[in-house]
Amino acid sequence: MAVVDSTWSPSSWRDREALQQPAWPDREAVARVVGRLHTLPPLVFAGEARQVQAALAQVAQGKAFLLQAGDCAESFHDFERLTETGAAYSAVMIRQRLQILLQMAAVLTYGAALPVLKVGRIAGQFVKPRSRDVEVTPDGEIPVFRGHMVHDDLPTLDARLPDPARILEGYHLSASTLNLVRGFTKGGFADLTQVHAWNQDFVATSSQGKRYEALASEIERALAFMAACGIDLAATPQLHQVDVWTSHEGLLLDYEEGLTRRDSLTGDWYDCSAHMLWIGDRTRAPDGAHVEFFSGVHNPIGIKLGPSAAPEEVVELCERLNPERLAGRLTLITRMGAARVAGALPPLLRAVADAEHEVVWVCDPMHGNGFTTAGGRKTRHFDAIMAEIEAFFAACREEGVWPGGVHLEYTGEDVTECLGGSEELAEEHLDARYETLCDPRLNGRQSLDLAFRLAELMRR
Ligand code: PEP
Ligand code: CO
């Protein structure tokens, strides 16, 4: 068993300052929900979290690439409606997200000839940190929206009253989402022979969709070539199943504590709400509650690093969260904004290398590049997103560090939330289908576009 600070327990975070927690009107009701969570099955198995950590160790060594991607904030509403043809919208939405993730991964794997570790922001990404506590409405100030596991998004005082029953609802929706993800990825849908079928209508007709069709045909020819050489494709499980792991920001510590269990095999504690969890840029204070909580669980952990992250603080976080320097334990996810990467990232890369911490370096090109249009829409431009990824690769290469992956916000659907891309989405298009609950997401075409450009960057 690993040595952890003997004062740590799943609830020791309660003695520290926990930022970004909802103002629950009834703390006892929250405690009852935590008690109930303790009685429910874990969502993931500790052995799976160890597999992800082992795969991340491969990424840290430059032998694989991490694709971590999904919604900014998952929505309870996606589980409350039907499609035009009467199907459960939730199932369609999850399938479309998986299709795009599998397409992006195929483009990167084939284009860069590297294994791609696929981790969704999915099955638990229901809570959001916010820069302001309140939102101004025509009827006055109301609490800002913090995610559906806390309250509803309607802009009224009533709707924004935190309700702990939603934590349990979020648990059940996470369980059913994960169940379908497992079904799709293990049951034939992710079979490489389906590589053409992942191309959905609204994507297939676009230039990126056509480029994808050509790549899918090349993959098919490669498979046919292997079969002709006598390789038994049917007996090669890697071609028929993939692993798509889950992750979310471990923000709501009551929820995370409620799903923390001692692994029967190793005796170690694991947060069984997801395979991988990350600490947000706003809650990464080294002596804060989030770092305390995640220092004691054995899942692989990410830390978001914005422009305010100082080199010595990042090294301190590495020490606190990975004192044993386990390979794959820590992923540092930088989100500086395209213009700041060249100045802010190299000192962090150097400080971590000098302290001899082996980590996975990942670029989140989304959260440092947001702005609000004159029309009042929160958006990001595809070019700024690509520029941040390019600057990240350049800084890593300059410092001799492996650019280990990207962290993206996307949806499988044809939304209009981010500007630019090959379709040249402009400000006047944003209103057409702007559906996000929080940050603007890449649509299916923009995601694929990004994957092709990223594969080129990786080959260079
Ligand atoms: C997020 O990933 O949705 C987020 C809020 O990120 P950050 O902590 O980097 O701001
Ligand atoms: Co976001």
XYZ file of C-alpha atoms and ligand atoms in Angstrom:
471
model
C 0.000 0.000 0.000
C 1.228 3.470 -0.821
C 2.278 5.725 2.018
C -0.132 8.640 2.376
C -0.103 11.352 4.954
C -1.643 9.658 7.994
C -3.975 12.612 8.540
C -5.655 12.077 5.174
C -9.145 10.623 4.973
C -11.904 10.971 2.338
C -13.324 13.801 4.495
C -10.093 15.535 5.599
C -10.702 18.172 2.886
C -13.445 19.540 5.157
C -10.784 21.160 7.364
C -9.481 23.192 4.412
C -10.924 26.036 2.416
C -13.112 24.637 -0.395
C -13.606 27.221 -3.130
C -16.410 27.164 -5.709
C -18.846 25.098 -3.618
C -22.587 25.854 -3.892
C -24.288 27.790 -1.074
C -26.442 24.817 -0.004
C -29.455 26.034 1.973
C -29.529 22.831 4.046
C -26.150 21.232 4.930
C -27.845 18.258 6.615
C -29.628 17.360 3.395
C -26.236 17.343 1.645
C -24.801 15.071 4.354
C -27.696 12.654 3.780
C -26.908 12.603 0.057
C -23.240 11.841 0.775
C -24.409 9.002 3.032
C -26.641 7.677 0.254
C -23.770 7.843 -2.273
C -21.698 5.658 0.044
C -24.332 2.911 -0.341
C -24.436 3.007 -4.166
C -22.143 1.052 -6.518
C -18.949 2.777 -7.658
C -19.083 3.944 -11.290
C -15.611 2.694 -12.145
C -13.324 -0.035 -10.865
C -9.975 0.875 -9.276
C -8.176 -1.516 -11.638
C -9.429 0.567 -14.565
C -8.015 3.748 -13.033
C -4.682 1.914 -12.758
C -4.892 0.984 -16.457
C -5.426 4.642 -17.342
C -2.485 5.640 -15.164
C -0.293 3.051 -16.913
C -1.423 4.394 -20.301
C -0.653 7.947 -19.146
C 2.830 6.783 -18.137
C 3.277 5.786 -21.791
C 2.168 9.277 -22.806
C 4.640 10.845 -20.359
C 7.401 8.889 -22.077
C 6.433 10.131 -25.526
C 5.033 6.791 -26.680
C 1.367 7.818 -26.927
C -0.909 10.862 -27.130
C -3.847 11.861 -24.919
C -7.120 12.995 -26.462
C -9.270 14.285 -23.597
C -12.474 15.806 -24.883
C -16.158 16.313 -24.284
C -18.768 18.769 -23.166
C -18.050 21.864 -21.131
C -21.052 21.096 -18.934
C -23.182 18.004 -19.465
C -26.885 18.770 -19.278
C -29.762 17.028 -17.474
C -32.017 18.359 -20.275
C -30.283 16.026 -22.744
C -31.934 13.185 -20.803
C -35.414 14.736 -20.826
C -36.294 14.956 -24.504
C -36.992 12.996 -27.683
C -35.584 13.529 -31.149
C -37.876 14.478 -34.040
C -38.250 10.782 -34.825
C -39.197 9.909 -31.254
C -35.876 8.374 -30.154
C -34.308 9.131 -26.764
C -32.206 12.227 -27.434
C -29.698 11.118 -24.771
C -28.762 7.976 -26.709
C -28.334 9.883 -29.966
C -26.277 12.594 -28.275
C -23.946 10.070 -26.602
C -23.548 8.133 -29.860
C -22.734 11.291 -31.838
C -20.133 12.367 -29.274
C -18.522 8.952 -29.423
C -18.530 8.972 -33.212
C -16.638 12.258 -33.342
C -14.216 11.116 -30.617
C -13.524 7.895 -32.531
C -13.093 9.851 -35.769
C -10.663 12.296 -34.169
C -8.746 9.390 -32.631
C -8.602 7.559 -35.989
C -7.245 10.693 -37.689
C -4.584 11.146 -34.993
C -3.620 7.470 -34.716
C -3.320 7.025 -38.465
C -1.885 10.462 -39.155
C 0.739 10.424 -36.419
C 1.204 6.638 -36.169
C 0.883 6.745 -32.398
C -1.489 5.120 -29.892
C -4.140 7.619 -28.786
C -5.486 7.398 -25.234
C -9.149 8.418 -25.343
C -10.613 10.096 -22.253
C -14.048 11.746 -22.388
C -15.218 14.748 -20.409
C -18.285 12.627 -19.876
C -20.443 10.777 -17.333
C -20.002 13.265 -14.489
C -19.091 16.678 -15.937
C -22.120 18.304 -14.292
C -20.555 20.964 -12.034
C -18.856 24.214 -13.094
C -16.475 26.670 -11.420
C -17.401 30.286 -12.188
C -15.539 33.593 -12.194
C -18.462 35.430 -10.563
C -20.889 34.330 -7.861
C -23.861 36.173 -9.320
C -25.456 36.815 -12.674
C -27.307 40.013 -13.472
C -30.803 39.555 -14.942
C -33.463 42.157 -15.776
C -35.125 41.163 -12.470
C -31.964 41.608 -10.418
C -29.002 39.522 -9.321
C -29.299 35.755 -9.003
C -26.729 33.051 -8.135
C -24.616 32.180 -11.180
C -25.228 28.795 -12.852
C -22.927 26.113 -11.403
C -24.102 23.036 -13.259
C -27.081 20.710 -13.244
C -25.808 18.664 -10.325
C -26.379 21.826 -8.262
C -29.462 23.556 -9.687
C -31.367 24.332 -12.882
C -30.031 26.754 -15.468
C -33.224 28.887 -15.803
C -32.327 32.474 -14.888
C -34.650 32.809 -11.877
C -33.984 32.887 -8.151
C -36.085 29.748 -7.587
C -34.337 27.724 -10.276
C -30.900 28.644 -8.932
C -31.580 27.438 -5.377
C -29.067 24.574 -4.879
C -30.850 21.235 -4.442
C -28.767 18.267 -3.165
C -31.225 15.751 -4.661
C -29.616 16.732 -7.971
C -26.344 15.153 -6.864
C -28.063 11.767 -6.836
C -29.735 12.478 -10.174
C -26.280 13.317 -11.581
C -24.911 10.041 -10.230
C -27.660 8.041 -11.964
C -27.293 9.915 -15.265
C -23.520 9.378 -15.114
C -24.105 5.662 -14.536
C -26.442 5.345 -17.516
C -24.137 7.403 -19.754
C -21.138 5.274 -18.823
C -23.198 2.141 -19.402
C -23.966 3.168 -22.979
C -20.350 4.232 -23.594
C -19.222 0.794 -22.464
C -21.884 -0.837 -24.651
C -20.852 1.076 -27.753
C -17.103 0.713 -27.275
C -17.145 -2.979 -26.372
C -20.145 -4.158 -28.370
C -19.021 -3.628 -31.971
C -19.750 0.040 -32.647
C -16.088 1.016 -32.235
C -14.931 -1.870 -34.475
C -12.389 -0.512 -36.967
C -14.424 -2.091 -39.767
C -17.047 0.561 -38.849
C -14.611 3.385 -39.578
C -16.846 4.659 -42.424
C -20.024 4.424 -40.349
C -18.770 6.976 -37.797
C -19.010 9.716 -40.420
C -22.417 11.312 -39.760
C -24.471 13.040 -42.444
C -23.829 16.649 -41.515
C -20.112 15.936 -41.258
C -19.780 13.623 -44.266
C -20.871 16.295 -46.754
C -18.272 18.834 -45.556
C -14.690 19.104 -46.790
C -13.383 17.575 -43.545
C -15.953 14.780 -43.879
C -14.694 13.993 -47.365
C -11.102 14.060 -46.176
C -12.154 11.659 -43.426
C -13.808 9.324 -45.993
C -10.507 9.131 -47.860
C -8.639 8.334 -44.654
C -11.246 5.704 -43.700
C -10.733 4.046 -47.089
C -6.967 3.992 -46.490
C -7.526 2.335 -43.112
C -9.754 -0.256 -44.823
C -7.065 -0.956 -47.388
C -4.489 -1.338 -44.612
C -6.768 -3.850 -42.882
C -7.263 -5.741 -46.166
C -3.490 -5.752 -46.660
C -2.942 -7.206 -43.179
C -5.582 -9.886 -43.833
C -3.923 -10.741 -47.158
C -0.619 -11.145 -45.310
C -2.274 -13.815 -43.182
C -3.010 -11.803 -40.039
C -6.209 -13.095 -38.460
C -8.096 -9.814 -37.974
C -11.030 -11.514 -36.257
C -8.652 -12.770 -33.567
C -7.192 -9.292 -32.939
C -9.377 -7.708 -30.232
C -7.648 -4.303 -30.553
C -9.376 -3.891 -33.910
C -12.840 -4.563 -32.535
C -12.996 -2.782 -29.183
C -11.592 0.441 -27.821
C -11.239 1.907 -24.370
C -12.936 5.247 -23.831
C -12.320 6.328 -20.246
C -14.260 8.908 -18.234
C -13.133 12.139 -16.587
C -14.592 15.309 -15.103
C -13.485 18.233 -12.979
C -13.490 16.996 -9.383
C -15.114 20.168 -8.150
C -18.044 19.173 -5.952
C -16.183 17.503 -3.114
C -19.324 16.145 -1.413
C -19.984 14.082 -4.546
C -16.373 12.947 -4.894
C -16.155 11.965 -1.219
C -19.393 9.977 -1.500
C -17.940 7.853 -4.301
C -14.510 7.333 -2.739
C -13.848 3.702 -1.851
C -10.998 1.581 -0.573
C -9.890 -0.835 -3.295
C -10.202 -4.413 -2.080
C -7.128 -5.521 -4.046
C -4.586 -2.920 -2.936
C -6.216 -1.303 0.092
C -5.729 2.112 -1.567
C -8.416 4.794 -1.826
C -9.909 5.561 -5.238
C -12.444 8.178 -6.270
C -14.772 5.862 -8.183
C -16.820 8.648 -9.829
C -14.519 8.572 -12.899
C -11.293 7.025 -14.131
C -9.412 10.312 -14.218
C -10.257 13.584 -12.431
C -8.838 17.025 -12.728
C -8.494 20.014 -10.431
C -9.605 23.290 -12.034
C -7.540 26.429 -12.442
C -9.625 28.191 -9.752
C -9.356 25.470 -7.100
C -5.704 24.387 -7.295
C -4.437 26.236 -4.183
C -1.761 23.888 -2.751
C -3.230 24.126 0.775
C -6.880 24.143 -0.369
C -9.529 21.469 0.001
C -9.302 20.125 -3.567
C -5.573 19.436 -3.463
C -6.015 17.863 -0.001
C -8.756 15.541 -1.285
C -6.965 14.454 -4.458
C -3.638 13.937 -2.674
C -5.138 10.861 -1.009
C -6.952 9.110 -3.854
C -4.970 6.979 -6.284
C -6.634 7.860 -9.602
C -4.611 9.660 -12.257
C -5.103 13.389 -11.606
C -5.002 16.414 -13.898
C -4.339 20.009 -12.852
C -5.419 22.966 -14.983
C -2.778 25.684 -15.173
C -3.762 29.176 -16.298
C -1.539 32.239 -16.761
C -1.422 32.888 -12.995
C 0.389 29.584 -12.280
C 3.866 30.318 -10.917
C 6.671 27.779 -11.519
C 7.326 27.212 -7.791
C 3.607 26.718 -7.170
C 3.405 24.104 -9.933
C 6.366 22.243 -8.447
C 4.693 22.396 -5.020
C 1.530 20.884 -6.543
C 3.601 18.084 -8.069
C 5.178 17.382 -4.663
C 1.843 17.374 -2.858
C -0.056 15.315 -5.394
C 2.718 12.960 -6.439
C 5.344 12.717 -3.668
C 6.228 9.196 -4.792
C 6.734 10.362 -8.393
C 4.543 7.645 -9.864
C 4.595 7.610 -13.659
C 1.251 8.650 -15.158
C -0.157 9.987 -11.900
C -0.060 13.679 -12.896
C -1.221 15.442 -16.038
C -0.607 19.188 -16.252
C -3.202 20.804 -18.506
C -2.119 24.273 -19.579
C -4.672 26.881 -20.717
C -2.822 30.117 -21.146
C -4.475 31.768 -24.155
C -2.711 31.646 -27.522
C -0.778 34.882 -27.037
C 0.568 33.950 -23.600
C 1.913 30.449 -24.206
C 5.359 31.470 -25.476
C 5.988 33.588 -22.369
C 4.224 31.591 -19.657
C 4.759 27.936 -20.565
C 8.562 27.502 -20.898
C 9.270 28.501 -17.248
C 6.749 25.875 -16.088
C 8.192 23.169 -18.345
C 11.694 23.945 -17.055
C 10.743 24.105 -13.367
C 8.973 20.738 -13.470
C 11.850 19.130 -15.386
C 14.425 20.603 -12.955
C 12.432 19.186 -10.023
C 12.607 15.803 -11.799
C 8.867 15.278 -11.940
C 7.778 13.211 -14.917
C 4.324 14.465 -15.904
C 2.066 14.453 -18.937
C 1.874 17.926 -20.518
C -1.441 18.654 -22.198
C -2.773 21.723 -24.021
C -6.298 22.972 -23.278
C -6.628 25.531 -26.094
C -10.218 26.364 -25.123
C -10.324 28.143 -21.770
C -7.731 30.864 -22.364
C -9.242 31.996 -25.668
C -12.808 32.971 -24.856
C -14.351 36.354 -25.562
C -17.810 37.894 -25.795
C -19.095 39.218 -29.129
C -20.811 42.584 -29.550
C -24.039 40.557 -29.735
C -23.332 39.176 -26.241
C -22.374 35.593 -27.200
C -19.505 33.887 -25.395
C -17.345 32.361 -28.118
C -13.851 31.271 -29.198
C -12.207 31.425 -32.588
C -10.937 28.249 -34.226
C -7.758 30.083 -35.287
C -6.946 31.073 -31.682
C -7.542 27.469 -30.601
C -5.141 26.186 -33.277
C -2.652 28.973 -32.491
C -2.536 27.911 -28.828
C -1.927 24.278 -29.803
C 0.846 25.337 -32.192
C 2.497 27.535 -29.565
C 2.242 24.667 -27.065
C 3.971 22.261 -29.464
C 6.658 24.845 -30.217
C 7.366 25.498 -26.505
C 7.474 21.787 -25.675
C 9.799 21.014 -28.571
C 12.076 23.900 -27.663
C 12.373 22.560 -24.097
C 12.735 18.926 -25.143
C 9.409 17.974 -23.532
C 6.870 15.645 -25.156
C 3.658 17.502 -26.137
C 1.463 14.799 -24.645
C -2.051 15.698 -25.637
C -4.980 18.048 -26.020
C -8.005 18.793 -23.844
C -11.016 19.956 -25.870
C -14.624 21.007 -25.488
C -16.748 19.692 -28.352
C -20.093 18.197 -29.139
C -21.011 15.736 -31.884
C -23.775 18.003 -33.068
C -23.981 20.727 -35.656
C -23.995 23.609 -33.152
C -22.801 27.150 -33.889
C -20.826 28.190 -30.800
C -17.177 28.598 -31.890
C -16.168 30.873 -34.780
C -14.107 29.883 -37.808
C -12.945 26.498 -39.045
C -13.070 25.429 -42.686
C -16.780 26.298 -42.774
C -15.835 29.821 -41.675
C -18.545 30.202 -39.083
C -19.042 33.943 -38.519
C -20.556 36.026 -35.718
C -23.877 36.325 -37.516
C -24.154 32.491 -37.530
C -23.767 32.087 -33.762
C -27.482 32.488 -33.003
C -28.513 29.694 -35.387
C -27.770 26.879 -32.961
C -26.122 28.146 -29.802
C -27.022 25.552 -27.155
C -24.229 25.298 -24.623
C -24.977 25.667 -20.916
C -21.589 27.224 -20.264
C -18.620 27.525 -22.657
C -18.777 27.400 -26.487
C -17.927 23.989 -27.958
C -16.433 22.910 -31.274
C -19.058 21.290 -33.485
C -18.517 17.949 -35.229
C -16.910 19.459 -38.326
C -14.659 21.844 -36.421
C -13.522 18.933 -34.219
C -12.542 16.851 -37.218
C -10.877 19.840 -38.830
C -8.826 20.317 -35.672
C -7.845 16.625 -35.613
C -6.488 16.798 -39.184
C -4.452 19.907 -38.443
C -3.202 18.426 -35.186
C -2.094 15.229 -36.953
C -0.065 17.381 -39.365
C 1.506 19.224 -36.458
C 2.409 15.927 -34.777
C 4.047 14.592 -37.943
C 6.137 17.728 -38.418
C -13.318 23.629 -17.693
O -12.497 22.771 -18.025
O -14.506 23.610 -18.074
C -12.853 24.767 -16.862
C -13.684 25.526 -16.190
O -11.529 24.925 -16.938
P -10.503 25.830 -16.097
O -10.462 25.252 -14.714
O -9.246 25.596 -16.867
O -10.993 27.235 -16.165
Co -15.423 24.935 -20.159
